[in-house]
PDB file of C-alpha atoms in Angstrom:
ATOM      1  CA  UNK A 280      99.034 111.699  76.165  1.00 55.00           C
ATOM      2  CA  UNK A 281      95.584 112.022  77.576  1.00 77.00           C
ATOM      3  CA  UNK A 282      94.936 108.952  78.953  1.00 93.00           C
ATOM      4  CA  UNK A 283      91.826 106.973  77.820  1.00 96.00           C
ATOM      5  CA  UNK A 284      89.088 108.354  77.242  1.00 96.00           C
ATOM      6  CA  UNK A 285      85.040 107.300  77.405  1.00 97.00           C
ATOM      7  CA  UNK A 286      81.902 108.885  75.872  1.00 97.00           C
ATOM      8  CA  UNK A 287      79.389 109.813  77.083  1.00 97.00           C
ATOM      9  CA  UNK A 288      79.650 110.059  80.880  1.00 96.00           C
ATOM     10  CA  UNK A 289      76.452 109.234  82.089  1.00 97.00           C
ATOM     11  CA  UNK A 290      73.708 107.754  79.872  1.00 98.00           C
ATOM     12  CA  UNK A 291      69.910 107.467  81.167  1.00 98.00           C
ATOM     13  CA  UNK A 292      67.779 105.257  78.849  1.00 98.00           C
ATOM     14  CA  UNK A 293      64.498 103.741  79.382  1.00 98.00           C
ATOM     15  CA  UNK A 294      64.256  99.668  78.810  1.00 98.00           C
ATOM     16  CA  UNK A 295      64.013  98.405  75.989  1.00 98.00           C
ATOM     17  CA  UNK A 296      66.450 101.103  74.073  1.00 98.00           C
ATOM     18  CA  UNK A 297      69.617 100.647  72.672  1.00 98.00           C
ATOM     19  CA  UNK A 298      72.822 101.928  74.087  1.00 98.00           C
ATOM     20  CA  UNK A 299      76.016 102.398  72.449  1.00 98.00           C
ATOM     21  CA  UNK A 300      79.255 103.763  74.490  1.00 98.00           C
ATOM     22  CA  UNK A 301      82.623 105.054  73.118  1.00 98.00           C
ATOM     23  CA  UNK A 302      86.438 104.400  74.205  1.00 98.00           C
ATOM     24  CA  UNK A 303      89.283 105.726  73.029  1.00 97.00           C
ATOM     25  CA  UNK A 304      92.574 104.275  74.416  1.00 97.00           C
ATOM     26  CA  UNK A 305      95.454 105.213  74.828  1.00 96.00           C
ATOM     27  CA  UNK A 306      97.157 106.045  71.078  1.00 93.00           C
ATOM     28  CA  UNK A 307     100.352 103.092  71.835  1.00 92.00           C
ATOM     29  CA  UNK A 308      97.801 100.606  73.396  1.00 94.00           C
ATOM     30  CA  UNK A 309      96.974  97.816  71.106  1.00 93.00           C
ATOM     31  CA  UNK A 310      94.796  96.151  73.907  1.00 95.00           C
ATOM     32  CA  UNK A 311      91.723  97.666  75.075  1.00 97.00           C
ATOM     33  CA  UNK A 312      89.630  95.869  77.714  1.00 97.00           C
ATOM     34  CA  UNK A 313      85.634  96.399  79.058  1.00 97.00           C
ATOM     35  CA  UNK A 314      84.412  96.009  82.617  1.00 97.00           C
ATOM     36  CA  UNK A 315      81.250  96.675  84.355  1.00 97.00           C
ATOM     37  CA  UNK A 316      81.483  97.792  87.215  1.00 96.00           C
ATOM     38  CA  UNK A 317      78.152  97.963  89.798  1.00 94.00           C
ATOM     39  CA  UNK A 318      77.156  99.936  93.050  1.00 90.00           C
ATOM     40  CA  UNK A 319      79.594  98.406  95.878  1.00 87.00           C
ATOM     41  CA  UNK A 320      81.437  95.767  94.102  1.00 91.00           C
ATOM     42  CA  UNK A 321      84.859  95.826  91.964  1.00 93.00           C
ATOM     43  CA  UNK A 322      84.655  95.954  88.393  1.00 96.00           C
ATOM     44  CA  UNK A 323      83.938  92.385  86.449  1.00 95.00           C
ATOM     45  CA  UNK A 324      85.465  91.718  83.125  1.00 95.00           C
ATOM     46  CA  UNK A 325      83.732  91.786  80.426  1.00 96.00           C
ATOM     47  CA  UNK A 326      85.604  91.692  77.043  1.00 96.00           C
ATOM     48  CA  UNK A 327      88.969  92.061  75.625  1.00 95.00           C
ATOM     49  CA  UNK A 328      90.951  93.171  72.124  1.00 95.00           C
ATOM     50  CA  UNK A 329      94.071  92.560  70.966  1.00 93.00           C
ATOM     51  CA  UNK A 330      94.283  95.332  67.868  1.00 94.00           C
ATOM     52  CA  UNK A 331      90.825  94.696  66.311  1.00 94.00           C
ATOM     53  CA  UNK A 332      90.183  91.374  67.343  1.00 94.00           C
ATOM     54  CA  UNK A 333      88.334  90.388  69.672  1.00 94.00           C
ATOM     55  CA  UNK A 334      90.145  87.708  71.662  1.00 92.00           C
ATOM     56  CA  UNK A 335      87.890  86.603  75.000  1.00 92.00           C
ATOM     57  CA  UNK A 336      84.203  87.225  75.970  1.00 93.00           C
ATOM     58  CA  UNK A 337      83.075  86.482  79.703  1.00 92.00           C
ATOM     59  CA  UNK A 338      80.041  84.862  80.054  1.00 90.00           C
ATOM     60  CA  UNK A 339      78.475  88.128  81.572  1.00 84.00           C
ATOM     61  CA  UNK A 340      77.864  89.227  78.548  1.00 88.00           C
ATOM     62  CA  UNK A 341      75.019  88.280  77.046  1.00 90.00           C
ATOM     63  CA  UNK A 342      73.998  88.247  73.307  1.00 94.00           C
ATOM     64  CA  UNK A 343      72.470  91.880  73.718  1.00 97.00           C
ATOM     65  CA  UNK A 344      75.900  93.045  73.949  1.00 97.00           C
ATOM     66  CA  UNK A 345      78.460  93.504  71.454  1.00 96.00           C
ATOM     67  CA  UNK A 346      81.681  95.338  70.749  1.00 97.00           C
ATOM     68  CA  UNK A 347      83.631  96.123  68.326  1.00 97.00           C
ATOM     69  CA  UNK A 348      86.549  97.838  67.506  1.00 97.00           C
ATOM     70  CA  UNK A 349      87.133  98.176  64.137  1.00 92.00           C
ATOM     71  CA  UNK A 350      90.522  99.937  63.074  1.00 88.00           C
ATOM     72  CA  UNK A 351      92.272  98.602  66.479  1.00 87.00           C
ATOM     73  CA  UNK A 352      91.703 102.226  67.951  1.00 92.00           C
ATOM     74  CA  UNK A 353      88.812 103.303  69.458  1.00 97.00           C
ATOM     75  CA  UNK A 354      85.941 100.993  70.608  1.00 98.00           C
ATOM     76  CA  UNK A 355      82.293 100.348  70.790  1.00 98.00           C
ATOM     77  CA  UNK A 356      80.132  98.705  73.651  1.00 98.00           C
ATOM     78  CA  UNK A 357      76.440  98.597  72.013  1.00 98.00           C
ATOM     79  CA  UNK A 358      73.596  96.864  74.317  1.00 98.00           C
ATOM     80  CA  UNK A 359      70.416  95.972  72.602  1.00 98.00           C
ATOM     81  CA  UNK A 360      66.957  96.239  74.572  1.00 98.00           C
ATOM     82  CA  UNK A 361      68.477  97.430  77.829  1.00 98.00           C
ATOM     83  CA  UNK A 362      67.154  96.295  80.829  1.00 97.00           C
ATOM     84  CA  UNK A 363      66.895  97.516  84.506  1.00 96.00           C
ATOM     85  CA  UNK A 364      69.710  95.139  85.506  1.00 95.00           C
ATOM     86  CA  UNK A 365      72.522  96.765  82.866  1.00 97.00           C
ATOM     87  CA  UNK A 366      72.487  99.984  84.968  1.00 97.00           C
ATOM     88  CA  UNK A 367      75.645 100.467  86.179  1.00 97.00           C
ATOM     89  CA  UNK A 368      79.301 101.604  85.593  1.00 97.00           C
ATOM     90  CA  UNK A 369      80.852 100.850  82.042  1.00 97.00           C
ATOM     91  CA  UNK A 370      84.345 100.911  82.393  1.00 97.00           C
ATOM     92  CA  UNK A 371      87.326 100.705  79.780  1.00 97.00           C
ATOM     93  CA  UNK A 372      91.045 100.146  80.054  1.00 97.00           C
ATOM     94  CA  UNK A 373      94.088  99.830  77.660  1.00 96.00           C
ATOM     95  CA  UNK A 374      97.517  98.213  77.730  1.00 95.00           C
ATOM     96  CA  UNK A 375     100.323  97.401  75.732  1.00 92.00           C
ATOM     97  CA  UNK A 376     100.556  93.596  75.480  1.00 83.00           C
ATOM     98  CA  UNK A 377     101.332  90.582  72.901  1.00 73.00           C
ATOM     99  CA  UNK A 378     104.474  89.971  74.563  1.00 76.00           C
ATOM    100  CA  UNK A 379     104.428  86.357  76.249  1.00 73.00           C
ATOM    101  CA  UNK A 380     105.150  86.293  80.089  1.00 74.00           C
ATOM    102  CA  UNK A 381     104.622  89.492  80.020  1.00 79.00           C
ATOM    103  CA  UNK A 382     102.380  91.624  82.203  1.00 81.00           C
ATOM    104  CA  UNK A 383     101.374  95.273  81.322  1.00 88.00           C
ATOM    105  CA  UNK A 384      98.943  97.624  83.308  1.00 92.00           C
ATOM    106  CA  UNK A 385      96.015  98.665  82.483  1.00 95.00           C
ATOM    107  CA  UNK A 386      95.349 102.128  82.224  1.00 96.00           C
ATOM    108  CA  UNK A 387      91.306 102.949  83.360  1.00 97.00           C
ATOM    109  CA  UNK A 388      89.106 105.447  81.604  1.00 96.00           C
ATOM    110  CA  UNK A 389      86.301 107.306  83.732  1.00 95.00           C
ATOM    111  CA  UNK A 390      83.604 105.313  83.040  1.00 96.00           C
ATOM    112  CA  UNK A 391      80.105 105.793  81.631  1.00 97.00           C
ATOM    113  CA  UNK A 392      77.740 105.194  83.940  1.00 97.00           C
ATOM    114  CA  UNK A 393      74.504 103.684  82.621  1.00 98.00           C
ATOM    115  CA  UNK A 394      70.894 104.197  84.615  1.00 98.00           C
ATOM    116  CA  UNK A 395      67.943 102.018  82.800  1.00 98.00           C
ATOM    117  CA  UNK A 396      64.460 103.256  83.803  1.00 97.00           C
TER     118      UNK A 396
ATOM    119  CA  UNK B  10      87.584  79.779  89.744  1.00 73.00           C
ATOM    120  CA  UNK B  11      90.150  82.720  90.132  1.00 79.00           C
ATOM    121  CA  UNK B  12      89.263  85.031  93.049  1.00 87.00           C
ATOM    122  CA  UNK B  13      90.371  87.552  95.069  1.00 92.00           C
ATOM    123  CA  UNK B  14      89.359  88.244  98.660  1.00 93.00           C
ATOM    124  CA  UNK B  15      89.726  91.655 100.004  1.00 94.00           C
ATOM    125  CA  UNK B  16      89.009  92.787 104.158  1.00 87.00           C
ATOM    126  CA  UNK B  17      85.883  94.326 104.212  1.00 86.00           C
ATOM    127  CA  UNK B  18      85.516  98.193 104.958  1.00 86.00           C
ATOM    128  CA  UNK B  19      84.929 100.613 106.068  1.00 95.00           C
ATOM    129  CA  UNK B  20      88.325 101.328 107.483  1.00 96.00           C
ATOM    130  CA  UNK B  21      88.236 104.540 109.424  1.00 97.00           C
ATOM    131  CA  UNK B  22      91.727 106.048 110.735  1.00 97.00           C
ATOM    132  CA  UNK B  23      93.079 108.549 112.745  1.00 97.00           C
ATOM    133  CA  UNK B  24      95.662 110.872 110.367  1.00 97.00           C
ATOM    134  CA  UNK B  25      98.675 109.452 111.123  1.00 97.00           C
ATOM    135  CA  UNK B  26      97.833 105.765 112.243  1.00 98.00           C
ATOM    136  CA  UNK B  27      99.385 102.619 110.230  1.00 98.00           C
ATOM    137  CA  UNK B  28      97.351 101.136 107.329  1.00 97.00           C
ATOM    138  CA  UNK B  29      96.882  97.379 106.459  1.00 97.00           C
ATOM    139  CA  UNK B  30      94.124  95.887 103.737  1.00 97.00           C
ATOM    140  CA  UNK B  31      94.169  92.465 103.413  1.00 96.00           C
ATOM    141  CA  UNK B  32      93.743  90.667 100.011  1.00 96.00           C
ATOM    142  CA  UNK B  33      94.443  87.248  99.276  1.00 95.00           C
ATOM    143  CA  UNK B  34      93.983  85.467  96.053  1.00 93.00           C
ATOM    144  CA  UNK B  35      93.174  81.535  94.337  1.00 87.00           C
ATOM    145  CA  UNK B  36      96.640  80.209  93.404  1.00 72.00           C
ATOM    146  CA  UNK B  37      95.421  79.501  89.379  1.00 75.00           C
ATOM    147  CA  UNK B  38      98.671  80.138  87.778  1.00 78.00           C
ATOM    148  CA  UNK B  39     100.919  82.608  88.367  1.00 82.00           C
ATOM    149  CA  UNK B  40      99.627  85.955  88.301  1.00 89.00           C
ATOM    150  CA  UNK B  41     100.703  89.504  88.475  1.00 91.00           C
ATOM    151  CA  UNK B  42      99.274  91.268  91.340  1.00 94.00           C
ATOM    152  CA  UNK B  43      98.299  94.924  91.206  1.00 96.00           C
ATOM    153  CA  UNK B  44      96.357  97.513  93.766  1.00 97.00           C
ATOM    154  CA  UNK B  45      94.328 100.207  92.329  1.00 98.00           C
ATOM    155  CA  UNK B  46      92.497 103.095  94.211  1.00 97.00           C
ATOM    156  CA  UNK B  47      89.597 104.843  93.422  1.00 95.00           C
ATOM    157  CA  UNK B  48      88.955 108.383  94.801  1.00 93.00           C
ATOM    158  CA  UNK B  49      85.800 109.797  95.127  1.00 88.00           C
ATOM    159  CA  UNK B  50      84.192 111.093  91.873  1.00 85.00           C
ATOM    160  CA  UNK B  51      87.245 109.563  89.979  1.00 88.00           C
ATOM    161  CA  UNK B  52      87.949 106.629  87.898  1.00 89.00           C
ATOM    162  CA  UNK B  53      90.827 103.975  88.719  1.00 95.00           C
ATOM    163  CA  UNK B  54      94.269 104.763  89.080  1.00 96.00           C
ATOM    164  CA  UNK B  55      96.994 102.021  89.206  1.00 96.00           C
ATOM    165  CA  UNK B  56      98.801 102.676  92.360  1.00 98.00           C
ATOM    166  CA  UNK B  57     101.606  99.872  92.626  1.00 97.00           C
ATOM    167  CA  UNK B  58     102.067  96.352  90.982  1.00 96.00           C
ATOM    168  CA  UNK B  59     104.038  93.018  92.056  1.00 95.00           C
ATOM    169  CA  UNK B  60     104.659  90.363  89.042  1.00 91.00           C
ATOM    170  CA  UNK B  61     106.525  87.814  90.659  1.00 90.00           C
ATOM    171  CA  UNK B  62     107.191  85.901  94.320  1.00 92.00           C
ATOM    172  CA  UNK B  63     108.961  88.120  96.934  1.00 95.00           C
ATOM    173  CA  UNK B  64     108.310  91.444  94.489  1.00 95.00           C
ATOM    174  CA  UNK B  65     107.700  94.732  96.453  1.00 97.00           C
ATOM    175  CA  UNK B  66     105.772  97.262  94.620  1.00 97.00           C
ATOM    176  CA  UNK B  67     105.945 100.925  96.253  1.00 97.00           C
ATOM    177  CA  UNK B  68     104.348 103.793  95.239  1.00 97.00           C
ATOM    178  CA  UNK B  69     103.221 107.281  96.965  1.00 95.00           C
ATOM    179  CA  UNK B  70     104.166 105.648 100.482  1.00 97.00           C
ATOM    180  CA  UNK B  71     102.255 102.943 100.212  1.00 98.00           C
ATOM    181  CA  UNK B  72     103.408  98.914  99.669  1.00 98.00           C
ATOM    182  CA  UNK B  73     102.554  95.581  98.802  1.00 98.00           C
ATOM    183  CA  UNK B  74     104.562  92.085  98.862  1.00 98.00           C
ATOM    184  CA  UNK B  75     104.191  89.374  96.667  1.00 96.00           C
ATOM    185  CA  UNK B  76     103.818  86.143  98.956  1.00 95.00           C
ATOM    186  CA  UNK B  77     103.339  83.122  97.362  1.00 92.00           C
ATOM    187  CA  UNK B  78     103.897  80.861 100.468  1.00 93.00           C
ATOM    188  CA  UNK B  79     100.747  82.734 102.119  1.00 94.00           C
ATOM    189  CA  UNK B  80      98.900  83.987  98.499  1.00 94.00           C
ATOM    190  CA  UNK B  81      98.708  87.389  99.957  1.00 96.00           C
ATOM    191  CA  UNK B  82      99.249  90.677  98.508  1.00 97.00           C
ATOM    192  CA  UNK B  83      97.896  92.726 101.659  1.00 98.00           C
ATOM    193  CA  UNK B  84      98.713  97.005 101.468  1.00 98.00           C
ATOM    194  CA  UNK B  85     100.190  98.691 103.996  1.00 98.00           C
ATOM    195  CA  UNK B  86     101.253 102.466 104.709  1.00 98.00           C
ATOM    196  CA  UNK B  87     103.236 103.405 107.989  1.00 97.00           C
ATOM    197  CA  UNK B  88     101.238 106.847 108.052  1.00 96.00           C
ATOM    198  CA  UNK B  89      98.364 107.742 106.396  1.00 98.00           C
ATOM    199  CA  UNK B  90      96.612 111.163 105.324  1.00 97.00           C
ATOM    200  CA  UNK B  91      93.185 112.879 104.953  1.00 97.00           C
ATOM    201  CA  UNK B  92      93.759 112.688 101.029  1.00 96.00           C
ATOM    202  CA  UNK B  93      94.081 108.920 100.963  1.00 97.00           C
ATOM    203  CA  UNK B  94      90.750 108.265 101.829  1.00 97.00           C
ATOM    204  CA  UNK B  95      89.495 106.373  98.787  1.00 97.00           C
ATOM    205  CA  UNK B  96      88.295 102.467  97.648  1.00 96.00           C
ATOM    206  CA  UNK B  97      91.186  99.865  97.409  1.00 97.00           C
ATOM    207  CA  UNK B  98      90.588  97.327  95.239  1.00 97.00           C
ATOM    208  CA  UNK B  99      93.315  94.391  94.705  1.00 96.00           C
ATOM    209  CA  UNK B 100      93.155  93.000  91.638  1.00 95.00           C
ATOM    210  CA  UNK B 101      95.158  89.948  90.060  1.00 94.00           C
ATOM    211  CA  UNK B 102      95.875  89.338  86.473  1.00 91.00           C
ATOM    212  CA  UNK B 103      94.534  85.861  85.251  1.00 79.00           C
ATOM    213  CA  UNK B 104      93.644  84.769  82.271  1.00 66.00           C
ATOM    214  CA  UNK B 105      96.963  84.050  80.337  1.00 70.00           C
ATOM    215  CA  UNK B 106      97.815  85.633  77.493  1.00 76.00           C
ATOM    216  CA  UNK B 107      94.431  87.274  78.291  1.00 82.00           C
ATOM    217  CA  UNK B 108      95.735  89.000  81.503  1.00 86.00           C
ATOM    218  CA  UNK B 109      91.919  90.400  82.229  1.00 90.00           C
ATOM    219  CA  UNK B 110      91.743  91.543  85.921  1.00 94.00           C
ATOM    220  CA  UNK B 111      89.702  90.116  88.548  1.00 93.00           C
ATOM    221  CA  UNK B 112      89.040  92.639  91.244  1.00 94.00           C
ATOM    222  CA  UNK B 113      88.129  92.261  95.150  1.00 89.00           C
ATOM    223  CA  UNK B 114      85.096  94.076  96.611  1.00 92.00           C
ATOM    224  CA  UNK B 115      87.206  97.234  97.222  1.00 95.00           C
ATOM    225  CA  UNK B 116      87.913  98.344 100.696  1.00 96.00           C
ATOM    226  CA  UNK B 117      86.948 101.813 101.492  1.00 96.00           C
ATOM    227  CA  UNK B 118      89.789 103.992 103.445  1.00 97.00           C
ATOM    228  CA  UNK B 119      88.168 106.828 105.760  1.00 97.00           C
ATOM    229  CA  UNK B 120      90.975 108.843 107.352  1.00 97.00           C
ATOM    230  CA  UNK B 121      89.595 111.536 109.921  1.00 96.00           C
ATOM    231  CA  UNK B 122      91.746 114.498 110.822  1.00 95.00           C
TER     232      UNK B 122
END
């Protein structure tokens, strides 16, 4: 197993572009999770699947943002007309889960870190 | 809502010395409590995990106790090294079925030589 994995790494766009990052999980995971993470704080949530649907939302992300994951295996984080406050670190993490009272961990990909100019 | 509070950092240590971070967390629930660490130019790593009262999870030396009395989850390692210096970040599992995490601030660990 090779752990999750995100793509790209490191993304610099200029505002007003669109953005679209990659995650693939791990292959047993059905849950796959997105934080943000920014310069000297913990990462915040941001989104959630359980297979391919797409079970909670935060209120941090706004209606530029949207993900998908479409076969309940890899997933998309697209941001329309970026702007200078959605630089930062996009993380993902997946986990087993489904099972009630039941808490799995969640395993963290690398990142891709977003700079807006 | 659900939050986390984490001592703030840095920490700097001698090699050697004893290690506490303090995190305590809003009582929403029941949640399972987890530290991750974060080394430098790496992404998170899960490093130990409590999921109920009075749990003690251990890994690599380091260890964390579930108190619900106090709602504390602080670290601790009797003797740390140069390699542990990372950020600490205590995170709880909220949320329900949902089990997102909410993280503290992170606490960065500076051990000198």
């Amino acid at each position: 197993d090779t752990g999750v994995s995100q793509d790209p790494r490191h993304k610099i766009t200029k505002r007003g572009q669109n953005v679209t990052f990659r995650c693939d999980p791990i292959s047993e995971h059905n849950r796959l999770y997105w934080y943000r993470q920014t310069l000297g704080q913990g990462p915040e949530f941001l989104t959630y699947f359980q297979n391919e649907a797409q079970l909670e939302k935060s209120r941090l992300l706004s209606d530029r943002f949207s993900a998908e994951r479409p076969k309940g295996s890899f997933s998309t984080l697209e941001i329309q007309r970026t702007e200078q406050g959605d630089s930062a670190m996009y993380l993902c993490a997946s986990s087993l889960g489904g099972v009630a009272g039941v808490t799995y961990e969640q395993y963290f990909g690398p990142g891709t870190r977003l700079t807006v100019t | 809502g659900d939050s986390v509070t984490q001592m703030e950092g840095p920490v700097t240590l001698s090699e050697e010395a004893f290690l506490t971070i303090n995190c305590t967390y809003t009582a929403t629930g029941y949640p399972s409590l987890f530290w991750y660490v974060q080394y430098p130019g790496e992404g998170l790593q899960l490093l130990l995990k409590a999921t109920k009262a009075d749990d003690k999870g251990s890994n690599k030396g380091f260890e964390a106790t579930y108190r619900k009395e106090t709602t504390s989850f602080h670290l601790e390692k009797g003797s740390v090294q140069v390699s542990d210096s990372a950020v600490y970040f205590c995170a709880p599992a909220y949320g329900g079925a949902t089990n997102k995490l909410i993280f503290g601030t992170g606490t960065l660990l500076a051990v000198q030589p």
